[in-house]
Amino acid sequence: MRVLNLKAVIQDTVKNRLVNIDKKDEVARMRVIKQTHRVAPVLLEIQEFLQSQKER
């Protein structure tokens, strides 16, 4: 099983989503950032769990 570097994946996704949003649409930009902050800790927990399983 391959464990992705989730932090890098998250950052790339956010950058791509922010690039696609109009620079003037500050509300949409903040929404993407808020969603990311909500999801990122969960994904990092999953990554730590997968790595601990891999080390066994």
C-alpha positions as YAML, in Angstrom:
chain: A
units: angstrom
residues:
- id: 1
  name: MET
  ca: [0.00, 0.00, 0.00]
- id: 2
  name: ARG
  ca: [1.32, 3.41, -0.97]
- id: 3
  name: VAL
  ca: [1.02, 6.23, 1.56]
- id: 4
  name: LEU
  ca: [0.76, 9.60, -0.11]
- id: 5
  name: ASN
  ca: [2.20, 12.71, 1.44]
- id: 6
  name: LEU
  ca: [-1.22, 14.05, 2.38]
- id: 7
  name: LYS
  ca: [0.09, 17.45, 3.43]
- id: 8
  name: ALA
  ca: [1.49, 18.04, -0.05]
- id: 9
  name: VAL
  ca: [-1.71, 16.75, -1.65]
- id: 10
  name: ILE
  ca: [-3.80, 19.11, 0.49]
- id: 11
  name: GLN
  ca: [-1.59, 22.10, -0.34]
- id: 12
  name: ASP
  ca: [-1.70, 21.36, -4.07]
- id: 13
  name: THR
  ca: [-5.48, 20.98, -3.99]
- id: 14
  name: VAL
  ca: [-5.94, 24.26, -2.13]
- id: 15
  name: LYS
  ca: [-3.60, 26.10, -4.49]
- id: 16
  name: ASN
  ca: [-5.46, 24.72, -7.51]
- id: 17
  name: ARG
  ca: [-8.85, 25.67, -6.06]
- id: 18
  name: LEU
  ca: [-7.67, 29.16, -5.10]
- id: 19
  name: VAL
  ca: [-6.17, 29.71, -8.56]
- id: 20
  name: ASN
  ca: [-9.52, 28.85, -10.14]
- id: 21
  name: ILE
  ca: [-11.41, 31.32, -7.96]
- id: 22
  name: ASP
  ca: [-11.60, 34.93, -9.08]
- id: 23
  name: LYS
  ca: [-9.11, 37.04, -7.12]
- id: 24
  name: LYS
  ca: [-11.86, 39.53, -6.21]
- id: 25
  name: ASP
  ca: [-14.14, 36.84, -4.74]
- id: 26
  name: GLU
  ca: [-12.77, 36.99, -1.20]
- id: 27
  name: VAL
  ca: [-15.75, 35.10, 0.28]
- id: 28
  name: ALA
  ca: [-15.14, 32.07, -1.93]
- id: 29
  name: ARG
  ca: [-11.42, 32.14, -1.13]
- id: 30
  name: MET
  ca: [-12.13, 32.19, 2.61]
- id: 31
  name: ARG
  ca: [-14.60, 29.32, 2.20]
- id: 32
  name: VAL
  ca: [-11.93, 27.14, 0.54]
- id: 33
  name: ILE
  ca: [-9.43, 27.98, 3.28]
- id: 34
  name: LYS
  ca: [-11.96, 27.22, 6.05]
- id: 35
  name: GLN
  ca: [-12.88, 23.88, 4.45]
- id: 36
  name: THR
  ca: [-9.21, 22.99, 4.23]
- id: 37
  name: HIS
  ca: [-8.59, 23.78, 7.90]
- id: 38
  name: ARG
  ca: [-11.55, 21.58, 8.79]
- id: 39
  name: VAL
  ca: [-10.37, 18.62, 6.69]
- id: 40
  name: ALA
  ca: [-6.58, 18.79, 7.05]
- id: 41
  name: PRO
  ca: [-6.29, 17.48, 10.65]
- id: 42
  name: VAL
  ca: [-8.45, 14.46, 9.80]
- id: 43
  name: LEU
  ca: [-6.35, 13.61, 6.76]
- id: 44
  name: LEU
  ca: [-3.12, 13.96, 8.74]
- id: 45
  name: GLU
  ca: [-4.55, 11.61, 11.41]
- id: 46
  name: ILE
  ca: [-5.36, 9.08, 8.70]
- id: 47
  name: GLN
  ca: [-1.82, 9.37, 7.35]
- id: 48
  name: GLU
  ca: [-0.31, 8.78, 10.80]
- id: 49
  name: PHE
  ca: [-2.56, 5.75, 11.29]
- id: 50
  name: LEU
  ca: [-1.58, 4.28, 7.91]
- id: 51
  name: GLN
  ca: [2.11, 4.78, 8.66]
- id: 52
  name: SER
  ca: [1.77, 3.10, 12.06]
- id: 53
  name: GLN
  ca: [0.07, 0.13, 10.36]
- id: 54
  name: LYS
  ca: [2.84, -0.01, 7.78]
- id: 55
  name: GLU
  ca: [5.56, -0.14, 10.46]
- id: 56
  name: ARG
  ca: [4.05, -3.23, 12.12]
...
